Amino acid sequence: DSGVTQTPKHLITATGQRVTLRCSPRSGDLSVYWYQQSLDQGLQFLIQYYNGEERAKGNILERFSAQQFPDLHSELNLSSLELGDSALYFCASSVDSGRAQGEQFFGPGTRLTVL
Amino acid sequence: QKEVEQDPGPLSVPEGAIVSLNCTYSNSAFQYFMWYRQYSRKGPELLMYTYSSGNKEDGRFTAQVDKSSKYISLFIRDSQPSDSATYLCAMSPRNYGQNFVFGPGTRLSVLP
């Protein structure tokens, strides 16, 4: 158990809908990273938040957005869903401060199926 | 050319064998290198975290980094069926605050 929690575990929805994925980082970790993993694309970095502020952006679509709240949990919002958005979505957290190593610890993921 | 290349496998070995998993990369700025193990439909689990060139050992696992060749390896000694998983390499130019670039993963099967 990495200490990172994600809800829900599974999500089934229809095209055009909007969903919200939730992540709680390990205690003490300031950074949250979101990744998408599909069969043909591997693990793709979407976005990083550090202590409430957006820090880095990867291959995140405009239909997707995220935020990190004062308690450091994060939400990833996916809207106007398409079939191709079906994937595993992982959250990872890291301390990212001081002399700590920047290891990222992953949550169990949310499996999104768009029908 | 992808930034990080990894043989997707599958790689099948008998129990007790030494396994060698490899990644090559093109970005000479990468300095931090990681190996993750991912069981089917689970989150990646960090195995090794190394900086720059050299070796790092942790139990049955040894990570090697050769920055001059842009080549990293993970060796698993005395492999066990429980090692059957997908192994992902990841790398970054900085210690933190920078998104990691992941390889596509190698599927390993250790046969009893």
PDB file of C-alpha atoms in Angstrom:
ATOM      1  CA  ASP A   1       0.000   0.000   0.000  1.00  0.00           C
ATOM      2  CA  SER A   2       1.587   3.232  -1.221  1.00  0.00           C
ATOM      3  CA  GLY A   3      -0.507   5.503   0.989  1.00  0.00           C
ATOM      4  CA  VAL A   4      -2.065   7.213  -2.032  1.00  0.00           C
ATOM      5  CA  THR A   5      -5.807   6.695  -2.337  1.00  0.00           C
ATOM      6  CA  GLN A   6      -7.992   7.123  -5.393  1.00  0.00           C
ATOM      7  CA  THR A   7     -11.737   7.013  -5.824  1.00  0.00           C
ATOM      8  CA  PRO A   8     -13.695   5.594  -7.453  1.00  0.00           C
ATOM      9  CA  LYS A   9     -11.981   2.356  -8.484  1.00  0.00           C
ATOM     10  CA  HIS A  10     -14.180   1.916 -11.514  1.00  0.00           C
ATOM     11  CA  LEU A  11     -16.294   4.335 -13.493  1.00  0.00           C
ATOM     12  CA  ILE A  12     -18.549   3.518 -16.416  1.00  0.00           C
ATOM     13  CA  THR A  13     -20.162   6.365 -18.269  1.00  0.00           C
ATOM     14  CA  ALA A  14     -21.396   7.440 -21.694  1.00  0.00           C
ATOM     15  CA  THR A  15     -19.870   9.625 -24.365  1.00  0.00           C
ATOM     16  CA  GLY A  16     -20.407  13.321 -23.803  1.00  0.00           C
ATOM     17  CA  GLN A  17     -20.605  12.986 -20.040  1.00  0.00           C
ATOM     18  CA  ARG A  18     -18.406  14.532 -17.349  1.00  0.00           C
ATOM     19  CA  VAL A  19     -16.703  12.716 -14.485  1.00  0.00           C
ATOM     20  CA  THR A  20     -14.511  13.635 -11.531  1.00  0.00           C
ATOM     21  CA  LEU A  21     -11.694  11.473 -10.236  1.00  0.00           C
ATOM     22  CA  ARG A  22     -10.358  12.030  -6.741  1.00  0.00           C
ATOM     23  CA  CYS A  23      -6.917  11.503  -5.234  1.00  0.00           C
ATOM     24  CA  SER A  24      -5.560  11.832  -1.707  1.00  0.00           C
ATOM     25  CA  PRO A  25      -1.760  11.961  -1.533  1.00  0.00           C
ATOM     26  CA  ARG A  26       0.465  10.342   1.072  1.00  0.00           C
ATOM     27  CA  SER A  27       0.646  12.233   4.320  1.00  0.00           C
ATOM     28  CA  GLY A  28       3.236  14.992   3.982  1.00  0.00           C
ATOM     29  CA  ASP A  29       3.482  14.888   0.191  1.00  0.00           C
ATOM     30  CA  LEU A  30       2.983  18.277  -1.445  1.00  0.00           C
ATOM     31  CA  SER A  31       2.901  17.244  -5.094  1.00  0.00           C
ATOM     32  CA  VAL A  32       0.209  15.368  -6.928  1.00  0.00           C
ATOM     33  CA  TYR A  33       0.707  14.037 -10.434  1.00  0.00           C
ATOM     34  CA  TRP A  34      -1.966  12.682 -12.768  1.00  0.00           C
ATOM     35  CA  TYR A  35      -1.241  10.052 -15.414  1.00  0.00           C
ATOM     36  CA  GLN A  36      -3.287   8.292 -18.060  1.00  0.00           C
ATOM     37  CA  GLN A  37      -2.457   4.727 -19.018  1.00  0.00           C
ATOM     38  CA  SER A  38      -4.003   3.121 -22.055  1.00  0.00           C
ATOM     39  CA  LEU A  39      -2.990  -0.062 -23.844  1.00  0.00           C
ATOM     40  CA  ASP A  40      -1.525   1.643 -26.866  1.00  0.00           C
ATOM     41  CA  GLN A  41      -0.054   4.755 -25.211  1.00  0.00           C
ATOM     42  CA  GLY A  42       1.627   3.566 -22.044  1.00  0.00           C
ATOM     43  CA  LEU A  43       1.823   5.828 -19.008  1.00  0.00           C
ATOM     44  CA  GLN A  44       1.313   9.435 -20.068  1.00  0.00           C
ATOM     45  CA  PHE A  45       1.867  12.377 -17.741  1.00  0.00           C
ATOM     46  CA  LEU A  46      -1.091  14.754 -17.663  1.00  0.00           C
ATOM     47  CA  ILE A  47      -0.501  17.436 -15.026  1.00  0.00           C
ATOM     48  CA  GLN A  48       1.236  18.177 -11.728  1.00  0.00           C
ATOM     49  CA  TYR A  49       0.117  20.283  -8.786  1.00  0.00           C
ATOM     50  CA  TYR A  50       2.385  21.401  -6.001  1.00  0.00           C
ATOM     51  CA  ASN A  51       0.910  22.757  -2.783  1.00  0.00           C
ATOM     52  CA  GLY A  52      -2.223  23.945  -4.561  1.00  0.00           C
ATOM     53  CA  GLU A  53      -0.569  25.467  -7.613  1.00  0.00           C
ATOM     54  CA  GLU A  54      -0.234  24.007 -11.103  1.00  0.00           C
ATOM     55  CA  ARG A  55       3.450  23.161 -11.574  1.00  0.00           C
ATOM     56  CA  ALA A  56       3.742  21.283 -14.887  1.00  0.00           C
ATOM     57  CA  LYS A  57       1.538  20.276 -17.766  1.00  0.00           C
ATOM     58  CA  GLY A  58       1.961  17.288 -20.009  1.00  0.00           C
ATOM     59  CA  ASN A  59      -0.301  15.803 -22.644  1.00  0.00           C
ATOM     60  CA  ILE A  60      -3.529  16.971 -21.064  1.00  0.00           C
ATOM     61  CA  LEU A  61      -6.481  17.678 -23.315  1.00  0.00           C
ATOM     62  CA  GLU A  62      -8.391  20.936 -23.026  1.00  0.00           C
ATOM     63  CA  ARG A  63     -11.471  18.892 -22.046  1.00  0.00           C
ATOM     64  CA  PHE A  64      -9.585  17.780 -18.940  1.00  0.00           C
ATOM     65  CA  SER A  65      -8.806  19.930 -15.924  1.00  0.00           C
ATOM     66  CA  ALA A  66      -7.507  19.407 -12.426  1.00  0.00           C
ATOM     67  CA  GLN A  67      -7.107  21.186  -9.151  1.00  0.00           C
ATOM     68  CA  GLN A  68      -5.485  20.656  -5.792  1.00  0.00           C
ATOM     69  CA  PHE A  69      -7.311  21.770  -2.684  1.00  0.00           C
ATOM     70  CA  PRO A  70      -5.945  23.295   0.542  1.00  0.00           C
ATOM     71  CA  ASP A  71      -5.980  19.854   2.198  1.00  0.00           C
ATOM     72  CA  LEU A  72      -3.779  18.714  -0.735  1.00  0.00           C
ATOM     73  CA  HIS A  73      -6.241  16.260  -2.201  1.00  0.00           C
ATOM     74  CA  SER A  74      -6.702  16.614  -5.932  1.00  0.00           C
ATOM     75  CA  GLU A  75      -9.464  16.126  -8.451  1.00  0.00           C
ATOM     76  CA  LEU A  76      -9.204  15.424 -12.162  1.00  0.00           C
ATOM     77  CA  ASN A  77     -12.230  16.500 -14.175  1.00  0.00           C
ATOM     78  CA  LEU A  78     -12.865  14.909 -17.545  1.00  0.00           C
ATOM     79  CA  SER A  79     -15.617  16.388 -19.704  1.00  0.00           C
ATOM     80  CA  SER A  80     -17.222  15.761 -23.095  1.00  0.00           C
ATOM     81  CA  LEU A  81     -15.965  12.223 -22.784  1.00  0.00           C
ATOM     82  CA  GLU A  82     -15.063  10.247 -25.865  1.00  0.00           C
ATOM     83  CA  LEU A  83     -14.559   6.524 -26.377  1.00  0.00           C
ATOM     84  CA  GLY A  84     -10.815   7.096 -26.585  1.00  0.00           C
ATOM     85  CA  ASP A  85     -10.757   8.471 -23.039  1.00  0.00           C
ATOM     86  CA  SER A  86     -11.295   4.972 -21.694  1.00  0.00           C
ATOM     87  CA  ALA A  87      -8.145   4.209 -19.724  1.00  0.00           C
ATOM     88  CA  LEU A  88      -6.629   3.765 -16.308  1.00  0.00           C
ATOM     89  CA  TYR A  89      -6.040   7.079 -14.562  1.00  0.00           C
ATOM     90  CA  PHE A  90      -3.365   7.127 -11.902  1.00  0.00           C
ATOM     91  CA  CYS A  91      -2.514   9.687  -9.314  1.00  0.00           C
ATOM     92  CA  ALA A  92       0.961   9.804  -7.797  1.00  0.00           C
ATOM     93  CA  SER A  93       2.324  11.905  -4.981  1.00  0.00           C
ATOM     94  CA  SER A  94       5.765  13.056  -3.978  1.00  0.00           C
ATOM     95  CA  VAL A  95       7.322  15.191  -1.268  1.00  0.00           C
ATOM     96  CA  ASP A  96       9.146  17.439  -3.768  1.00  0.00           C
ATOM     97  CA  SER A  97      10.730  19.676  -1.182  1.00  0.00           C
ATOM     98  CA  GLY A  98      13.893  20.026   0.858  1.00  0.00           C
ATOM     99  CA  ARG A  99      16.478  17.317   0.424  1.00  0.00           C
ATOM    100  CA  ALA A 100      13.970  14.567  -0.234  1.00  0.00           C
ATOM    101  CA  GLN A 101      14.321  12.388  -3.242  1.00  0.00           C
ATOM    102  CA  GLY A 102      11.615  12.918  -5.805  1.00  0.00           C
ATOM    103  CA  GLU A 103      10.179   9.425  -5.774  1.00  0.00           C
ATOM    104  CA  GLN A 104       6.600   9.310  -6.952  1.00  0.00           C
ATOM    105  CA  PHE A 105       4.254   6.895  -5.212  1.00  0.00           C
ATOM    106  CA  PHE A 106       1.257   5.751  -7.200  1.00  0.00           C
ATOM    107  CA  GLY A 107      -2.288   5.136  -6.173  1.00  0.00           C
ATOM    108  CA  PRO A 108      -4.295   2.075  -7.264  1.00  0.00           C
ATOM    109  CA  GLY A 109      -5.879   3.946 -10.177  1.00  0.00           C
ATOM    110  CA  THR A 110      -9.372   4.604 -11.486  1.00  0.00           C
ATOM    111  CA  ARG A 111     -10.514   2.534 -14.441  1.00  0.00           C
ATOM    112  CA  LEU A 112     -12.697   4.660 -16.692  1.00  0.00           C
ATOM    113  CA  THR A 113     -14.855   3.048 -19.335  1.00  0.00           C
ATOM    114  CA  VAL A 114     -16.682   5.295 -21.780  1.00  0.00           C
ATOM    115  CA  LEU A 115     -19.473   3.573 -23.689  1.00  0.00           C
TER     116      LEU A 115
ATOM    117  CA  GLN B   1      12.349   8.256 -32.139  1.00  0.00           C
ATOM    118  CA  LYS B   2      10.637   7.982 -28.754  1.00  0.00           C
ATOM    119  CA  GLU B   3      12.354   9.661 -25.830  1.00  0.00           C
ATOM    120  CA  VAL B   4      12.544   6.387 -23.880  1.00  0.00           C
ATOM    121  CA  GLU B   5      12.623   2.976 -25.549  1.00  0.00           C
ATOM    122  CA  GLN B   6      11.989  -0.344 -23.878  1.00  0.00           C
ATOM    123  CA  ASP B   7      11.525  -3.816 -25.307  1.00  0.00           C
ATOM    124  CA  PRO B   8       7.844  -4.629 -24.633  1.00  0.00           C
ATOM    125  CA  GLY B   9       8.466  -8.367 -24.347  1.00  0.00           C
ATOM    126  CA  PRO B  10       6.895 -10.568 -23.227  1.00  0.00           C
ATOM    127  CA  LEU B  11       9.973 -12.031 -21.612  1.00  0.00           C
ATOM    128  CA  SER B  12       9.597 -15.518 -20.166  1.00  0.00           C
ATOM    129  CA  VAL B  13      12.211 -17.041 -17.871  1.00  0.00           C
ATOM    130  CA  PRO B  14      12.339 -20.079 -15.572  1.00  0.00           C
ATOM    131  CA  GLU B  15      12.204 -19.576 -11.822  1.00  0.00           C
ATOM    132  CA  GLY B  16      15.649 -18.841 -10.379  1.00  0.00           C
ATOM    133  CA  ALA B  17      16.986 -17.210 -13.542  1.00  0.00           C
ATOM    134  CA  ILE B  18      18.727 -13.860 -13.663  1.00  0.00           C
ATOM    135  CA  VAL B  19      16.573 -11.355 -15.515  1.00  0.00           C
ATOM    136  CA  SER B  20      17.951  -8.350 -17.372  1.00  0.00           C
ATOM    137  CA  LEU B  21      15.581  -5.515 -18.281  1.00  0.00           C
ATOM    138  CA  ASN B  22      16.784  -2.528 -20.260  1.00  0.00           C
ATOM    139  CA  CYS B  23      15.866   0.953 -21.428  1.00  0.00           C
ATOM    140  CA  THR B  24      17.552   3.349 -23.803  1.00  0.00           C
ATOM    141  CA  TYR B  25      16.904   7.055 -23.965  1.00  0.00           C
ATOM    142  CA  SER B  26      17.772   9.993 -26.153  1.00  0.00           C
ATOM    143  CA  ASN B  27      17.682  13.001 -23.802  1.00  0.00           C
ATOM    144  CA  SER B  28      21.143  13.563 -22.330  1.00  0.00           C
ATOM    145  CA  ALA B  29      19.614  15.839 -19.682  1.00  0.00           C
ATOM    146  CA  PHE B  30      18.125  12.876 -17.804  1.00  0.00           C
ATOM    147  CA  GLN B  31      19.928  12.384 -14.508  1.00  0.00           C
ATOM    148  CA  TYR B  32      17.413  10.567 -12.300  1.00  0.00           C
ATOM    149  CA  PHE B  33      16.372   7.067 -13.189  1.00  0.00           C
ATOM    150  CA  MET B  34      13.702   4.858 -11.718  1.00  0.00           C
ATOM    151  CA  TRP B  35      12.304   1.389 -12.115  1.00  0.00           C
ATOM    152  CA  TYR B  36       8.688   0.584 -11.328  1.00  0.00           C
ATOM    153  CA  ARG B  37       6.936  -2.768 -11.151  1.00  0.00           C
ATOM    154  CA  GLN B  38       3.295  -2.893 -12.185  1.00  0.00           C
ATOM    155  CA  TYR B  39       1.074  -5.881 -11.600  1.00  0.00           C
ATOM    156  CA  SER B  40      -1.908  -6.226 -13.898  1.00  0.00           C
ATOM    157  CA  ARG B  41      -4.409  -3.399 -13.390  1.00  0.00           C
ATOM    158  CA  LYS B  42      -2.578  -2.093 -10.307  1.00  0.00           C
ATOM    159  CA  GLY B  43      -0.649   1.093  -9.670  1.00  0.00           C
ATOM    160  CA  PRO B  44       3.090   1.134 -10.461  1.00  0.00           C
ATOM    161  CA  GLU B  45       5.273   0.349  -7.437  1.00  0.00           C
ATOM    162  CA  LEU B  46       8.665   2.023  -7.098  1.00  0.00           C
ATOM    163  CA  LEU B  47      11.541  -0.477  -7.023  1.00  0.00           C
ATOM    164  CA  MET B  48      14.687   1.587  -7.514  1.00  0.00           C
ATOM    165  CA  TYR B  49      15.596   5.281  -7.638  1.00  0.00           C
ATOM    166  CA  THR B  50      19.092   6.200  -8.821  1.00  0.00           C
ATOM    167  CA  TYR B  51      21.034   9.308  -9.688  1.00  0.00           C
ATOM    168  CA  SER B  52      23.546   9.623 -12.543  1.00  0.00           C
ATOM    169  CA  SER B  53      25.774   6.741 -13.587  1.00  0.00           C
ATOM    170  CA  GLY B  54      26.650   3.704 -11.503  1.00  0.00           C
ATOM    171  CA  ASN B  55      25.073   0.764  -9.751  1.00  0.00           C
ATOM    172  CA  LYS B  56      22.586   0.472  -6.926  1.00  0.00           C
ATOM    173  CA  GLU B  57      21.635  -2.761  -5.224  1.00  0.00           C
ATOM    174  CA  ASP B  58      18.595  -3.562  -3.117  1.00  0.00           C
ATOM    175  CA  GLY B  59      18.063  -7.197  -2.225  1.00  0.00           C
ATOM    176  CA  ARG B  60      17.612  -9.219  -5.409  1.00  0.00           C
ATOM    177  CA  PHE B  61      17.442  -6.077  -7.539  1.00  0.00           C
ATOM    178  CA  THR B  62      20.371  -4.181  -9.071  1.00  0.00           C
ATOM    179  CA  ALA B  63      19.973  -1.020 -11.134  1.00  0.00           C
ATOM    180  CA  GLN B  64      22.706   0.108 -13.496  1.00  0.00           C
ATOM    181  CA  VAL B  65      22.972   3.430 -15.276  1.00  0.00           C
ATOM    182  CA  ASP B  66      25.386   4.138 -18.126  1.00  0.00           C
ATOM    183  CA  LYS B  67      24.851   7.760 -19.076  1.00  0.00           C
ATOM    184  CA  SER B  68      27.571   7.696 -21.734  1.00  0.00           C
ATOM    185  CA  SER B  69      25.567   5.078 -23.624  1.00  0.00           C
ATOM    186  CA  LYS B  70      22.168   6.420 -22.523  1.00  0.00           C
ATOM    187  CA  TYR B  71      21.328   2.945 -21.286  1.00  0.00           C
ATOM    188  CA  ILE B  72      19.882   1.717 -18.008  1.00  0.00           C
ATOM    189  CA  SER B  73      19.312  -1.801 -16.748  1.00  0.00           C
ATOM    190  CA  LEU B  74      17.507  -3.608 -13.972  1.00  0.00           C
ATOM    191  CA  PHE B  75      18.769  -7.045 -12.953  1.00  0.00           C
ATOM    192  CA  ILE B  76      16.653  -9.438 -10.928  1.00  0.00           C
ATOM    193  CA  ARG B  77      18.511 -12.309  -9.299  1.00  0.00           C
ATOM    194  CA  ASP B  78      16.879 -15.591  -8.303  1.00  0.00           C
ATOM    195  CA  SER B  79      13.669 -14.590 -10.062  1.00  0.00           C
ATOM    196  CA  GLN B  80      10.396 -15.769  -8.556  1.00  0.00           C
ATOM    197  CA  PRO B  81       6.929 -16.288 -10.050  1.00  0.00           C
ATOM    198  CA  SER B  82       5.837 -13.315  -7.922  1.00  0.00           C
ATOM    199  CA  ASP B  83       8.177 -11.148 -10.023  1.00  0.00           C
ATOM    200  CA  SER B  84       5.871 -11.683 -13.004  1.00  0.00           C
ATOM    201  CA  ALA B  85       4.697  -8.168 -13.849  1.00  0.00           C
ATOM    202  CA  THR B  86       5.335  -5.293 -16.213  1.00  0.00           C
ATOM    203  CA  TYR B  87       8.500  -3.323 -15.459  1.00  0.00           C
ATOM    204  CA  LEU B  88       8.545   0.361 -16.338  1.00  0.00           C
ATOM    205  CA  CYS B  89      11.621   2.524 -16.476  1.00  0.00           C
ATOM    206  CA  ALA B  90      11.234   6.244 -15.844  1.00  0.00           C
ATOM    207  CA  MET B  91      13.628   9.145 -15.979  1.00  0.00           C
ATOM    208  CA  SER B  92      13.811  12.846 -15.289  1.00  0.00           C
ATOM    209  CA  PRO B  93      16.306  15.669 -15.681  1.00  0.00           C
ATOM    210  CA  ARG B  94      15.700  16.872 -12.125  1.00  0.00           C
ATOM    211  CA  ASN B  95      15.209  15.347  -8.718  1.00  0.00           C
ATOM    212  CA  TYR B  96      11.670  16.602  -8.472  1.00  0.00           C
ATOM    213  CA  GLY B  97       9.289  19.192  -9.751  1.00  0.00           C
ATOM    214  CA  GLN B  98       9.622  17.764 -13.198  1.00  0.00           C
ATOM    215  CA  ASN B  99       7.415  15.215 -14.847  1.00  0.00           C
ATOM    216  CA  PHE B 100       8.965  11.827 -15.355  1.00  0.00           C
ATOM    217  CA  VAL B 101       9.137  10.224 -18.770  1.00  0.00           C
ATOM    218  CA  PHE B 102       8.147   6.578 -18.678  1.00  0.00           C
ATOM    219  CA  GLY B 103       9.134   3.765 -20.980  1.00  0.00           C
ATOM    220  CA  PRO B 104       6.325   1.614 -22.390  1.00  0.00           C
ATOM    221  CA  GLY B 105       7.167  -1.285 -20.061  1.00  0.00           C
ATOM    222  CA  THR B 106       8.446  -4.852 -20.434  1.00  0.00           C
ATOM    223  CA  ARG B 107       6.147  -7.750 -19.532  1.00  0.00           C
ATOM    224  CA  LEU B 108       7.996 -10.409 -17.557  1.00  0.00           C
ATOM    225  CA  SER B 109       6.764 -13.922 -16.826  1.00  0.00           C
ATOM    226  CA  VAL B 110       8.703 -16.102 -14.405  1.00  0.00           C
ATOM    227  CA  LEU B 111       7.646 -19.690 -14.873  1.00  0.00           C
ATOM    228  CA  PRO B 112       7.655 -22.084 -11.889  1.00  0.00           C
TER     229      PRO B 112
END
